[in-house]
Amino acid sequence: MWKTFVAWFHRMGSPKWFYEISGRWIPWFAAAAVLLIAVGTVWGLAFAPADYQQGNSFRIIYIHVPAAILAQSIFFLMAIAGGIGLIWKMKVADMVAKSCAPFGATMTFIALFTGAIWGKPTWGAWWVWDARLTSMLILLFLYFGVIALQSAFDSKQSAARASAILSLVGIVNIPIIKYSVEWWNTLHQPATFKLTEKPAMPAEMWMPLLVMVVGFYCLFAVILMLRTRNEILEREKRTHWVQGLLSKES
Amino acid sequence: MNPKRKKKLVLLSSMVAAVAVAVGLVLFALSENINLFYTPTQIAEGEAPVGQRIRAGGMVVEGSIKRAPDSLDVEFMVTDFEHEVVVKYSGILPDLFREGQGIVTMGAMNADGQFEASEVLAKHDENYMPPEVEAALKASGKTVSGESAVSAQ
């Protein structure tokens, strides 16, 4: 088991292998993403019942929650990939870390933006400086920092190293976002979904949400692979196999 | 793992751990300032400063809302099921404001121990349900927020 994992890990480190395998995976993930997001959107917006207090405005949850989950998972992945790149000097890990940042920043922005739209009618305010909202804003700035560091260096290696260190430091923010609603008094409500308890929401409401979350993950996988492949072609353009690929294309 | 990589791994993990500890200590020291609002218990125990702009939060007590007939003035009580605070407000309340609803309000304590609010925000809880389910729950005599509301009665 461990041996196969290590073998897979080493093969994953080869840009050529990553390029080939991701080429085969992308169509499947893309199809799944389109299907799941389409089903989840129609189900959530048209068929799920309205909430007893918020009416239809609660339906923004079907965008807000998947975006917020993705924003945090992507940051986590980016930090782990950056750490692997730092320790094992794996080029593909550096490229994956670099490809994570823009989509993660977009997801964070969507979560903040949809939250503000929902907050106005529900709370009576677009923005409140409570712990959840503020820590999420810090996450957005961390993403901006990583993106800026990635393009601040001429050498790809220094850029990867600097942004990996920033993402590893920034990872401390992830549990703060998660538990902010429990550690402090916040205006944002506590989590509706907990691992240890039944969701505080009936199945006809959370099923479309689950579909949306999985759909968002698939979309992220597609975008991550596309961006990483781009990065691979750019950095490996002098190698034999990329030259071969290019001559085949033209 | 070769020794160089191991050293790097240890270095990086200790860096993350050190930052986590530092941030943890800062947040712990600032925890009073990070809390968005004071609870009625904190106000009753004198933790909240008098005369300064603060936020207070809690549940609106059932049957405590008194509206002035000729203006937007409204007076209600906010509770955390241990202590209660009287809140005075003049203005338009958010849609979700109702009895039994969690709210956060900004303002200051006056000399009479009443809270003079300049802004009232409704706090939503983590429970979602269709209106029919709520009607069924009400019919069977249970409240929406479950235990906390039951213990208050």
mmCIF file of C-alpha atoms in Angstrom:
data_model
loop_
_atom_site.group_PDB
_atom_site.id
_atom_site.type_symbol
_atom_site.label_atom_id
_atom_site.label_comp_id
_atom_site.label_asym_id
_atom_site.label_seq_id
_atom_site.Cartn_x
_atom_site.Cartn_y
_atom_site.Cartn_z
ATOM 1 C CA MET A 1 0.000 0.000 0.000
ATOM 2 C CA TRP A 2 2.669 2.479 1.132
ATOM 3 C CA LYS A 3 4.953 1.358 -1.687
ATOM 4 C CA THR A 4 2.336 1.948 -4.371
ATOM 5 C CA PHE A 5 1.664 5.356 -2.873
ATOM 6 C CA VAL A 6 5.345 6.262 -2.957
ATOM 7 C CA ALA A 7 5.612 5.005 -6.538
ATOM 8 C CA TRP A 8 2.560 7.080 -7.505
ATOM 9 C CA PHE A 9 4.004 10.083 -5.691
ATOM 10 C CA HIS A 10 7.257 9.798 -7.633
ATOM 11 C CA ARG A 11 5.520 9.342 -10.963
ATOM 12 C CA MET A 12 3.304 12.348 -10.183
ATOM 13 C CA GLY A 13 6.531 14.320 -9.870
ATOM 14 C CA SER A 14 7.260 13.802 -13.547
ATOM 15 C CA PRO A 15 5.739 16.656 -15.581
ATOM 16 C CA LYS A 16 5.370 14.425 -18.616
ATOM 17 C CA TRP A 17 3.377 11.823 -16.700
ATOM 18 C CA PHE A 18 1.197 14.470 -15.091
ATOM 19 C CA TYR A 19 0.541 15.997 -18.509
ATOM 20 C CA GLU A 20 -0.523 12.671 -19.984
ATOM 21 C CA ILE A 21 -2.723 11.487 -17.132
ATOM 22 C CA SER A 22 -4.440 14.865 -16.670
ATOM 23 C CA GLY A 23 -5.207 14.934 -20.394
ATOM 24 C CA ARG A 24 -7.176 11.745 -19.926
ATOM 25 C CA TRP A 25 -8.930 12.920 -16.745
ATOM 26 C CA ILE A 26 -10.030 16.404 -17.819
ATOM 27 C CA PRO A 27 -13.004 15.378 -20.034
ATOM 28 C CA TRP A 28 -14.467 13.220 -17.247
ATOM 29 C CA PHE A 29 -14.110 15.874 -14.581
ATOM 30 C CA ALA A 30 -15.455 18.542 -16.948
ATOM 31 C CA ALA A 31 -18.521 16.443 -17.778
ATOM 32 C CA ALA A 32 -19.136 15.741 -14.081
ATOM 33 C CA ALA A 33 -18.746 19.435 -13.205
ATOM 34 C CA VAL A 34 -21.196 20.614 -15.866
ATOM 35 C CA LEU A 35 -23.735 17.941 -14.963
ATOM 36 C CA LEU A 36 -23.529 18.387 -11.181
ATOM 37 C CA ILE A 37 -23.568 22.186 -11.225
ATOM 38 C CA ALA A 38 -26.491 22.247 -13.679
ATOM 39 C CA VAL A 39 -28.495 19.727 -11.635
ATOM 40 C CA GLY A 40 -27.608 21.405 -8.332
ATOM 41 C CA THR A 41 -28.516 24.890 -9.582
ATOM 42 C CA VAL A 42 -31.923 23.903 -10.973
ATOM 43 C CA TRP A 43 -32.691 21.718 -7.968
ATOM 44 C CA GLY A 44 -31.595 24.305 -5.438
ATOM 45 C CA LEU A 45 -33.162 27.352 -7.079
ATOM 46 C CA ALA A 46 -36.407 25.855 -8.368
ATOM 47 C CA PHE A 47 -37.295 22.722 -6.411
ATOM 48 C CA ALA A 48 -35.855 22.994 -2.899
ATOM 49 C CA PRO A 49 -38.420 24.407 -0.438
ATOM 50 C CA ALA A 50 -38.149 27.998 0.763
ATOM 51 C CA ASP A 51 -36.933 28.642 4.310
ATOM 52 C CA TYR A 52 -39.507 29.404 7.008
ATOM 53 C CA GLN A 53 -37.795 32.634 8.043
ATOM 54 C CA GLN A 54 -35.714 33.867 5.146
ATOM 55 C CA GLY A 55 -38.032 32.794 2.323
ATOM 56 C CA ASN A 56 -36.245 32.535 -1.009
ATOM 57 C CA SER A 57 -33.187 34.565 -0.064
ATOM 58 C CA PHE A 58 -31.687 31.521 1.660
ATOM 59 C CA ARG A 59 -31.124 29.977 -1.803
ATOM 60 C CA ILE A 60 -27.885 31.937 -2.087
ATOM 61 C CA ILE A 61 -26.510 29.186 0.162
ATOM 62 C CA TYR A 62 -26.177 27.015 -2.966
ATOM 63 C CA ILE A 63 -23.413 29.322 -4.224
ATOM 64 C CA HIS A 64 -22.131 30.787 -0.965
ATOM 65 C CA VAL A 65 -21.354 27.566 0.909
ATOM 66 C CA PRO A 66 -19.623 25.670 -1.946
ATOM 67 C CA ALA A 67 -17.517 28.769 -2.709
ATOM 68 C CA ALA A 68 -16.524 29.157 0.944
ATOM 69 C CA ILE A 69 -15.645 25.447 1.271
ATOM 70 C CA LEU A 70 -13.579 25.569 -1.916
ATOM 71 C CA ALA A 71 -11.805 28.766 -0.845
ATOM 72 C CA GLN A 72 -10.511 27.013 2.273
ATOM 73 C CA SER A 73 -9.756 23.616 0.684
ATOM 74 C CA ILE A 74 -7.823 25.253 -2.158
ATOM 75 C CA PHE A 75 -5.702 27.226 0.291
ATOM 76 C CA PHE A 76 -4.967 24.028 2.182
ATOM 77 C CA LEU A 77 -4.001 22.214 -1.027
ATOM 78 C CA MET A 78 -1.861 25.164 -2.120
ATOM 79 C CA ALA A 79 0.063 25.148 1.166
ATOM 80 C CA ILE A 80 0.582 21.378 1.096
ATOM 81 C CA ALA A 81 1.736 21.451 -2.549
ATOM 82 C CA GLY A 82 4.033 24.364 -1.737
ATOM 83 C CA GLY A 83 5.481 22.449 1.220
ATOM 84 C CA ILE A 84 6.110 19.369 -0.945
ATOM 85 C CA GLY A 85 7.801 21.589 -3.504
ATOM 86 C CA LEU A 86 10.016 23.093 -0.804
ATOM 87 C CA ILE A 87 11.060 19.818 0.779
ATOM 88 C CA TRP A 88 11.195 17.366 -2.111
ATOM 89 C CA LYS A 89 12.000 19.953 -4.816
ATOM 90 C CA MET A 90 9.201 18.573 -6.936
ATOM 91 C CA LYS A 91 8.560 20.862 -9.883
ATOM 92 C CA VAL A 92 5.000 19.657 -10.483
ATOM 93 C CA ALA A 93 4.091 20.471 -6.871
ATOM 94 C CA ASP A 94 5.339 24.052 -7.377
ATOM 95 C CA MET A 95 3.268 24.351 -10.528
ATOM 96 C CA VAL A 96 0.155 22.970 -8.804
ATOM 97 C CA ALA A 97 0.610 25.447 -5.954
ATOM 98 C CA LYS A 98 0.927 28.299 -8.435
ATOM 99 C CA SER A 99 -2.177 27.164 -10.339
ATOM 100 C CA CYS A 100 -4.289 27.060 -7.163
ATOM 101 C CA ALA A 101 -4.079 30.718 -6.212
ATOM 102 C CA PRO A 102 -6.248 32.572 -8.789
ATOM 103 C CA PHE A 103 -9.201 30.174 -8.550
ATOM 104 C CA GLY A 104 -8.971 30.154 -4.755
ATOM 105 C CA ALA A 105 -9.021 33.946 -4.673
ATOM 106 C CA THR A 106 -12.059 33.947 -6.977
ATOM 107 C CA MET A 107 -13.905 31.518 -4.702
ATOM 108 C CA THR A 108 -13.090 33.623 -1.631
ATOM 109 C CA PHE A 109 -14.381 36.710 -3.393
ATOM 110 C CA ILE A 110 -17.602 34.929 -4.428
ATOM 111 C CA ALA A 111 -18.157 33.751 -0.852
ATOM 112 C CA LEU A 112 -17.674 37.290 0.519
ATOM 113 C CA PHE A 113 -19.791 38.866 -2.214
ATOM 114 C CA THR A 114 -22.756 36.470 -1.962
ATOM 115 C CA GLY A 115 -22.539 36.742 1.808
ATOM 116 C CA ALA A 116 -22.878 40.520 1.601
ATOM 117 C CA ILE A 117 -25.879 40.241 -0.737
ATOM 118 C CA TRP A 118 -27.529 37.818 1.701
ATOM 119 C CA GLY A 119 -26.500 39.798 4.766
ATOM 120 C CA LYS A 120 -28.299 42.972 3.720
ATOM 121 C CA PRO A 121 -31.874 41.570 3.794
ATOM 122 C CA THR A 122 -31.236 39.024 6.547
ATOM 123 C CA TRP A 123 -29.071 40.868 9.052
ATOM 124 C CA GLY A 124 -29.697 44.421 7.936
ATOM 125 C CA ALA A 125 -26.035 45.080 7.042
ATOM 126 C CA TRP A 126 -23.787 44.371 4.055
ATOM 127 C CA TRP A 127 -20.715 43.957 6.161
ATOM 128 C CA VAL A 128 -19.956 43.516 9.848
ATOM 129 C CA TRP A 129 -16.473 43.215 11.336
ATOM 130 C CA ASP A 130 -17.146 39.928 13.069
ATOM 131 C CA ALA A 131 -14.561 37.168 13.371
ATOM 132 C CA ARG A 132 -15.879 34.986 10.519
ATOM 133 C CA LEU A 133 -16.156 37.758 7.962
ATOM 134 C CA THR A 134 -12.835 39.322 8.929
ATOM 135 C CA SER A 135 -10.885 36.040 8.845
ATOM 136 C CA MET A 136 -12.372 35.324 5.409
ATOM 137 C CA LEU A 137 -11.240 38.757 4.219
ATOM 138 C CA ILE A 138 -7.747 37.956 5.518
ATOM 139 C CA LEU A 139 -7.865 34.758 3.446
ATOM 140 C CA LEU A 140 -8.575 36.859 0.350
ATOM 141 C CA PHE A 141 -5.574 39.075 1.138
ATOM 142 C CA LEU A 142 -3.382 35.997 1.665
ATOM 143 C CA TYR A 143 -4.395 34.777 -1.785
ATOM 144 C CA PHE A 144 -3.528 38.203 -3.212
ATOM 145 C CA GLY A 145 -0.168 38.007 -1.442
ATOM 146 C CA VAL A 146 0.572 34.587 -2.939
ATOM 147 C CA ILE A 147 -0.421 35.750 -6.430
ATOM 148 C CA ALA A 148 1.756 38.851 -6.066
ATOM 149 C CA LEU A 149 4.756 36.846 -4.828
ATOM 150 C CA GLN A 150 4.391 34.395 -7.722
ATOM 151 C CA SER A 151 4.964 37.200 -10.199
ATOM 152 C CA ALA A 152 7.411 39.233 -8.121
ATOM 153 C CA PHE A 153 10.480 37.104 -8.935
ATOM 154 C CA ASP A 154 12.318 36.490 -12.171
ATOM 155 C CA SER A 155 13.363 33.056 -11.037
ATOM 156 C CA LYS A 156 10.530 30.522 -10.910
ATOM 157 C CA GLN A 157 12.265 28.755 -8.057
ATOM 158 C CA SER A 158 12.450 31.815 -5.792
ATOM 159 C CA ALA A 159 8.825 32.655 -6.617
ATOM 160 C CA ALA A 160 7.723 29.137 -5.698
ATOM 161 C CA ARG A 161 9.752 29.201 -2.471
ATOM 162 C CA ALA A 162 8.475 32.592 -1.307
ATOM 163 C CA SER A 163 4.833 31.860 -2.048
ATOM 164 C CA ALA A 164 5.073 28.394 -0.468
ATOM 165 C CA ILE A 165 6.300 29.951 2.774
ATOM 166 C CA LEU A 166 3.504 32.531 2.727
ATOM 167 C CA SER A 167 0.870 29.848 2.134
ATOM 168 C CA LEU A 168 2.312 27.660 4.900
ATOM 169 C CA VAL A 169 2.171 30.584 7.316
ATOM 170 C CA GLY A 170 -1.307 31.484 6.088
ATOM 171 C CA ILE A 171 -2.593 27.977 6.747
ATOM 172 C CA VAL A 172 -2.934 29.027 10.401
ATOM 173 C CA ASN A 173 -5.898 31.125 9.258
ATOM 174 C CA ILE A 174 -7.904 28.105 8.049
ATOM 175 C CA PRO A 175 -8.846 26.676 11.481
ATOM 176 C CA ILE A 176 -9.503 30.247 12.639
ATOM 177 C CA ILE A 177 -12.079 30.678 9.865
ATOM 178 C CA LYS A 178 -13.610 27.303 10.649
ATOM 179 C CA TYR A 179 -13.938 27.780 14.411
ATOM 180 C CA SER A 180 -14.419 31.571 14.519
ATOM 181 C CA VAL A 181 -18.171 31.107 14.932
ATOM 182 C CA GLU A 182 -17.613 28.907 17.978
ATOM 183 C CA TRP A 183 -14.717 30.673 19.716
ATOM 184 C CA TRP A 184 -16.238 34.160 19.608
ATOM 185 C CA ASN A 185 -19.623 35.846 19.510
ATOM 186 C CA THR A 186 -20.220 36.520 15.844
ATOM 187 C CA LEU A 187 -23.104 37.725 13.746
ATOM 188 C CA HIS A 188 -22.482 34.876 11.314
ATOM 189 C CA GLN A 189 -24.403 31.773 12.350
ATOM 190 C CA PRO A 190 -22.578 28.600 13.467
ATOM 191 C CA ALA A 191 -22.104 25.723 11.014
ATOM 192 C CA THR A 192 -25.283 23.998 9.849
ATOM 193 C CA PHE A 193 -23.302 20.866 8.976
ATOM 194 C CA LYS A 194 -21.188 19.107 11.569
ATOM 195 C CA LEU A 195 -19.429 15.792 11.266
ATOM 196 C CA THR A 196 -20.780 14.554 14.567
ATOM 197 C CA GLU A 197 -24.382 15.696 14.286
ATOM 198 C CA LYS A 198 -27.334 15.533 11.945
ATOM 199 C CA PRO A 199 -27.464 18.607 9.697
ATOM 200 C CA ALA A 200 -29.736 21.360 11.017
ATOM 201 C CA MET A 201 -31.490 21.313 7.661
ATOM 202 C CA PRO A 202 -33.865 18.809 6.024
ATOM 203 C CA ALA A 203 -32.610 16.494 3.268
ATOM 204 C CA GLU A 204 -34.562 18.211 0.497
ATOM 205 C CA MET A 205 -32.515 21.332 1.262
ATOM 206 C CA TRP A 206 -29.053 19.850 1.767
ATOM 207 C CA MET A 207 -29.116 17.318 -1.087
ATOM 208 C CA PRO A 208 -28.833 19.990 -3.809
ATOM 209 C CA LEU A 209 -26.159 21.696 -1.696
ATOM 210 C CA LEU A 210 -24.113 18.494 -1.588
ATOM 211 C CA VAL A 211 -24.472 18.164 -5.380
ATOM 212 C CA MET A 212 -23.237 21.741 -5.772
ATOM 213 C CA VAL A 213 -20.243 21.202 -3.468
ATOM 214 C CA VAL A 214 -19.134 18.095 -5.404
ATOM 215 C CA GLY A 215 -19.724 19.962 -8.688
ATOM 216 C CA PHE A 216 -17.555 22.864 -7.513
ATOM 217 C CA TYR A 217 -14.772 20.424 -6.564
ATOM 218 C CA CYS A 218 -14.927 18.884 -10.054
ATOM 219 C CA LEU A 219 -14.792 22.344 -11.634
ATOM 220 C CA PHE A 220 -11.765 23.157 -9.506
ATOM 221 C CA ALA A 221 -10.068 19.897 -10.561
ATOM 222 C CA VAL A 222 -10.590 20.771 -14.245
ATOM 223 C CA ILE A 223 -9.268 24.319 -13.851
ATOM 224 C CA LEU A 224 -6.322 23.179 -11.732
ATOM 225 C CA MET A 225 -5.310 20.556 -14.309
ATOM 226 C CA LEU A 226 -5.698 22.961 -17.226
ATOM 227 C CA ARG A 227 -3.608 25.635 -15.529
ATOM 228 C CA THR A 228 -0.954 23.162 -14.417
ATOM 229 C CA ARG A 229 -0.688 21.717 -17.954
ATOM 230 C CA ASN A 230 -0.207 25.228 -19.261
ATOM 231 C CA GLU A 231 2.496 25.813 -16.704
ATOM 232 C CA ILE A 232 4.185 22.494 -17.623
ATOM 233 C CA LEU A 233 4.258 23.326 -21.336
ATOM 234 C CA GLU A 234 5.676 26.753 -20.599
ATOM 235 C CA ARG A 235 8.450 25.534 -18.313
ATOM 236 C CA GLU A 236 9.316 22.343 -20.196
ATOM 237 C CA LYS A 237 9.183 23.870 -23.651
ATOM 238 C CA ARG A 238 12.827 23.040 -24.305
ATOM 239 C CA THR A 239 12.465 19.361 -23.470
ATOM 240 C CA HIS A 240 12.282 16.611 -26.011
ATOM 241 C CA TRP A 241 8.756 15.454 -25.300
ATOM 242 C CA VAL A 242 7.186 18.926 -25.474
ATOM 243 C CA GLN A 243 9.000 19.604 -28.753
ATOM 244 C CA GLY A 244 7.672 16.284 -30.040
ATOM 245 C CA LEU A 245 4.158 17.217 -28.899
ATOM 246 C CA LEU A 246 4.365 20.569 -30.642
ATOM 247 C CA SER A 247 5.592 19.120 -33.934
ATOM 248 C CA LYS A 248 2.715 16.610 -33.801
ATOM 249 C CA GLU A 249 0.205 19.428 -33.274
ATOM 250 C CA SER A 250 1.413 21.592 -36.156
ATOM 251 C CA MET B 1 13.973 10.334 3.570
ATOM 252 C CA ASN B 2 17.399 11.842 3.177
ATOM 253 C CA PRO B 3 18.722 13.934 6.077
ATOM 254 C CA LYS B 4 18.598 17.228 4.188
ATOM 255 C CA ARG B 5 14.915 16.834 3.380
ATOM 256 C CA LYS B 6 14.177 15.689 6.884
ATOM 257 C CA LYS B 7 15.836 18.799 8.253
ATOM 258 C CA LYS B 8 13.766 20.966 5.930
ATOM 259 C CA LEU B 9 10.571 19.173 6.906
ATOM 260 C CA VAL B 10 11.315 19.690 10.596
ATOM 261 C CA LEU B 11 12.200 23.327 9.969
ATOM 262 C CA LEU B 12 9.017 24.026 8.041
ATOM 263 C CA SER B 13 6.779 22.203 10.524
ATOM 264 C CA SER B 14 8.291 24.084 13.433
ATOM 265 C CA MET B 15 7.853 27.351 11.558
ATOM 266 C CA VAL B 16 4.149 26.645 11.024
ATOM 267 C CA ALA B 17 3.794 25.530 14.651
ATOM 268 C CA ALA B 18 5.550 28.669 15.917
ATOM 269 C CA VAL B 19 3.314 30.935 13.830
ATOM 270 C CA ALA B 20 0.254 29.020 15.046
ATOM 271 C CA VAL B 21 1.289 29.496 18.672
ATOM 272 C CA ALA B 22 2.024 33.197 18.139
ATOM 273 C CA VAL B 23 -1.312 33.811 16.407
ATOM 274 C CA GLY B 24 -3.082 31.750 19.046
ATOM 275 C CA LEU B 25 -1.604 33.865 21.856
ATOM 276 C CA VAL B 26 -2.490 37.104 20.078
ATOM 277 C CA LEU B 27 -6.065 35.961 19.495
ATOM 278 C CA PHE B 28 -6.346 34.809 23.091
ATOM 279 C CA ALA B 29 -5.109 38.179 24.337
ATOM 280 C CA LEU B 30 -7.498 40.011 22.032
ATOM 281 C CA SER B 31 -10.467 37.715 22.528
ATOM 282 C CA GLU B 32 -12.456 40.427 24.293
ATOM 283 C CA ASN B 33 -12.080 42.700 21.281
ATOM 284 C CA ILE B 34 -12.805 40.018 18.711
ATOM 285 C CA ASN B 35 -16.176 39.186 20.239
ATOM 286 C CA LEU B 36 -18.670 41.069 18.136
ATOM 287 C CA PHE B 37 -21.043 41.736 21.014
ATOM 288 C CA TYR B 38 -21.490 41.595 24.777
ATOM 289 C CA THR B 39 -24.077 39.182 26.161
ATOM 290 C CA PRO B 40 -26.677 40.440 28.686
ATOM 291 C CA THR B 41 -24.820 38.480 31.384
ATOM 292 C CA GLN B 42 -21.580 40.297 30.614
ATOM 293 C CA ILE B 43 -23.465 43.599 30.780
ATOM 294 C CA ALA B 44 -25.144 42.683 34.069
ATOM 295 C CA GLU B 45 -21.791 41.700 35.555
ATOM 296 C CA GLY B 46 -20.322 45.058 34.583
ATOM 297 C CA GLU B 47 -17.895 43.780 31.949
ATOM 298 C CA ALA B 48 -19.321 46.153 29.354
ATOM 299 C CA PRO B 49 -18.206 49.785 29.644
ATOM 300 C CA VAL B 50 -20.949 52.346 30.394
ATOM 301 C CA GLY B 51 -21.307 55.314 28.048
ATOM 302 C CA GLN B 52 -19.089 53.843 25.319
ATOM 303 C CA ARG B 53 -20.337 52.560 22.009
ATOM 304 C CA ILE B 54 -20.621 48.785 22.266
ATOM 305 C CA ARG B 55 -22.654 46.010 20.748
ATOM 306 C CA ALA B 56 -25.066 43.868 22.719
ATOM 307 C CA GLY B 57 -26.528 40.598 21.485
ATOM 308 C CA GLY B 58 -29.135 38.084 22.563
ATOM 309 C CA MET B 59 -32.669 36.834 21.985
ATOM 310 C CA VAL B 60 -35.641 39.192 21.888
ATOM 311 C CA VAL B 61 -37.849 38.246 24.849
ATOM 312 C CA GLU B 62 -41.330 37.016 23.871
ATOM 313 C CA GLY B 63 -43.969 39.680 24.507
ATOM 314 C CA SER B 64 -41.479 42.392 25.424
ATOM 315 C CA ILE B 65 -41.737 44.510 22.247
ATOM 316 C CA LYS B 66 -43.422 47.851 22.916
ATOM 317 C CA ARG B 67 -43.916 50.137 19.936
ATOM 318 C CA ALA B 68 -44.820 53.810 20.270
ATOM 319 C CA PRO B 69 -48.097 54.456 18.385
ATOM 320 C CA ASP B 70 -46.974 57.743 16.815
ATOM 321 C CA SER B 71 -43.271 57.200 16.024
ATOM 322 C CA LEU B 72 -40.671 54.591 15.143
ATOM 323 C CA ASP B 73 -39.599 54.327 18.777
ATOM 324 C CA VAL B 74 -39.496 50.767 19.986
ATOM 325 C CA GLU B 75 -38.494 49.192 23.267
ATOM 326 C CA PHE B 76 -37.779 45.513 23.859
ATOM 327 C CA MET B 77 -35.836 43.204 26.110
ATOM 328 C CA VAL B 78 -32.886 41.071 25.061
ATOM 329 C CA THR B 79 -31.938 37.938 27.002
ATOM 330 C CA ASP B 80 -29.357 35.177 27.065
ATOM 331 C CA PHE B 81 -31.682 33.210 29.370
ATOM 332 C CA GLU B 82 -29.759 34.345 32.448
ATOM 333 C CA HIS B 83 -30.005 38.125 32.407
ATOM 334 C CA GLU B 84 -32.080 40.630 30.497
ATOM 335 C CA VAL B 85 -31.342 44.070 29.126
ATOM 336 C CA VAL B 86 -33.867 46.704 28.020
ATOM 337 C CA VAL B 87 -33.093 48.080 24.566
ATOM 338 C CA LYS B 88 -34.466 51.353 23.221
ATOM 339 C CA TYR B 89 -34.321 52.001 19.514
ATOM 340 C CA SER B 90 -35.761 54.425 17.015
ATOM 341 C CA GLY B 91 -35.745 53.377 13.377
ATOM 342 C CA ILE B 92 -36.613 50.647 10.923
ATOM 343 C CA LEU B 93 -35.964 47.114 12.130
ATOM 344 C CA PRO B 94 -34.664 44.338 9.791
ATOM 345 C CA ASP B 95 -37.152 41.870 8.261
ATOM 346 C CA LEU B 96 -36.046 39.047 10.489
ATOM 347 C CA PHE B 97 -36.617 41.022 13.693
ATOM 348 C CA ARG B 98 -39.276 39.309 15.768
ATOM 349 C CA GLU B 99 -39.868 37.885 19.219
ATOM 350 C CA GLY B 100 -37.562 34.978 19.972
ATOM 351 C CA GLN B 101 -35.105 36.091 17.285
ATOM 352 C CA GLY B 102 -31.404 36.520 17.972
ATOM 353 C CA ILE B 103 -30.227 40.090 17.380
ATOM 354 C CA VAL B 104 -27.071 42.181 17.660
ATOM 355 C CA THR B 105 -27.479 45.849 18.432
ATOM 356 C CA MET B 106 -25.030 48.735 18.516
ATOM 357 C CA GLY B 107 -25.329 51.566 21.010
ATOM 358 C CA ALA B 108 -24.405 52.516 24.554
ATOM 359 C CA MET B 109 -25.592 51.792 28.090
ATOM 360 C CA ASN B 110 -27.217 54.816 29.714
ATOM 361 C CA ALA B 111 -27.161 55.700 33.407
ATOM 362 C CA ASP B 112 -30.436 53.823 34.055
ATOM 363 C CA GLY B 113 -28.926 50.557 32.855
ATOM 364 C CA GLN B 114 -30.857 50.617 29.616
ATOM 365 C CA PHE B 115 -29.271 50.120 26.224
ATOM 366 C CA GLU B 116 -29.817 52.949 23.767
ATOM 367 C CA ALA B 117 -29.375 51.422 20.341
ATOM 368 C CA SER B 118 -28.477 53.193 17.126
ATOM 369 C CA GLU B 119 -28.468 50.068 14.951
ATOM 370 C CA VAL B 120 -30.240 46.712 15.202
ATOM 371 C CA LEU B 121 -29.073 43.669 13.197
ATOM 372 C CA ALA B 122 -30.906 40.353 13.084
ATOM 373 C CA LYS B 123 -28.777 37.291 13.747
ATOM 374 C CA HIS B 124 -29.729 34.202 11.837
ATOM 375 C CA ASP B 125 -29.237 30.774 13.431
ATOM 376 C CA GLU B 126 -27.974 27.613 11.769
ATOM 377 C CA ASN B 127 -31.425 26.031 11.424
ATOM 378 C CA TYR B 128 -33.146 25.920 8.062
ATOM 379 C CA MET B 129 -36.513 24.371 7.341
ATOM 380 C CA PRO B 130 -39.482 24.636 5.001
ATOM 381 C CA PRO B 131 -42.509 26.618 6.332
ATOM 382 C CA GLU B 132 -44.669 23.463 6.544
ATOM 383 C CA VAL B 133 -42.197 21.820 8.898
ATOM 384 C CA GLU B 134 -42.209 24.884 11.122
ATOM 385 C CA ALA B 135 -46.027 24.845 11.197
ATOM 386 C CA ALA B 136 -45.995 21.161 12.152
ATOM 387 C CA LEU B 137 -43.436 21.808 14.901
ATOM 388 C CA LYS B 138 -45.519 24.652 16.290
ATOM 389 C CA ALA B 139 -48.656 22.491 16.221
ATOM 390 C CA SER B 140 -46.919 19.794 18.253
ATOM 391 C CA GLY B 141 -45.834 22.419 20.792
ATOM 392 C CA LYS B 142 -42.111 22.394 20.142
ATOM 393 C CA THR B 143 -40.148 25.502 19.328
ATOM 394 C CA VAL B 144 -37.831 25.929 16.428
ATOM 395 C CA SER B 145 -34.628 26.503 18.303
ATOM 396 C CA GLY B 146 -35.094 23.381 20.385
ATOM 397 C CA GLU B 147 -33.477 23.084 23.784
ATOM 398 C CA SER B 148 -32.389 26.646 24.419
ATOM 399 C CA ALA B 149 -35.873 28.041 23.896
ATOM 400 C CA VAL B 150 -37.476 25.253 25.923
ATOM 401 C CA SER B 151 -35.224 25.832 28.900
ATOM 402 C CA ALA B 152 -36.165 29.491 28.883
ATOM 403 C CA GLN B 153 -39.832 28.843 29.362
#
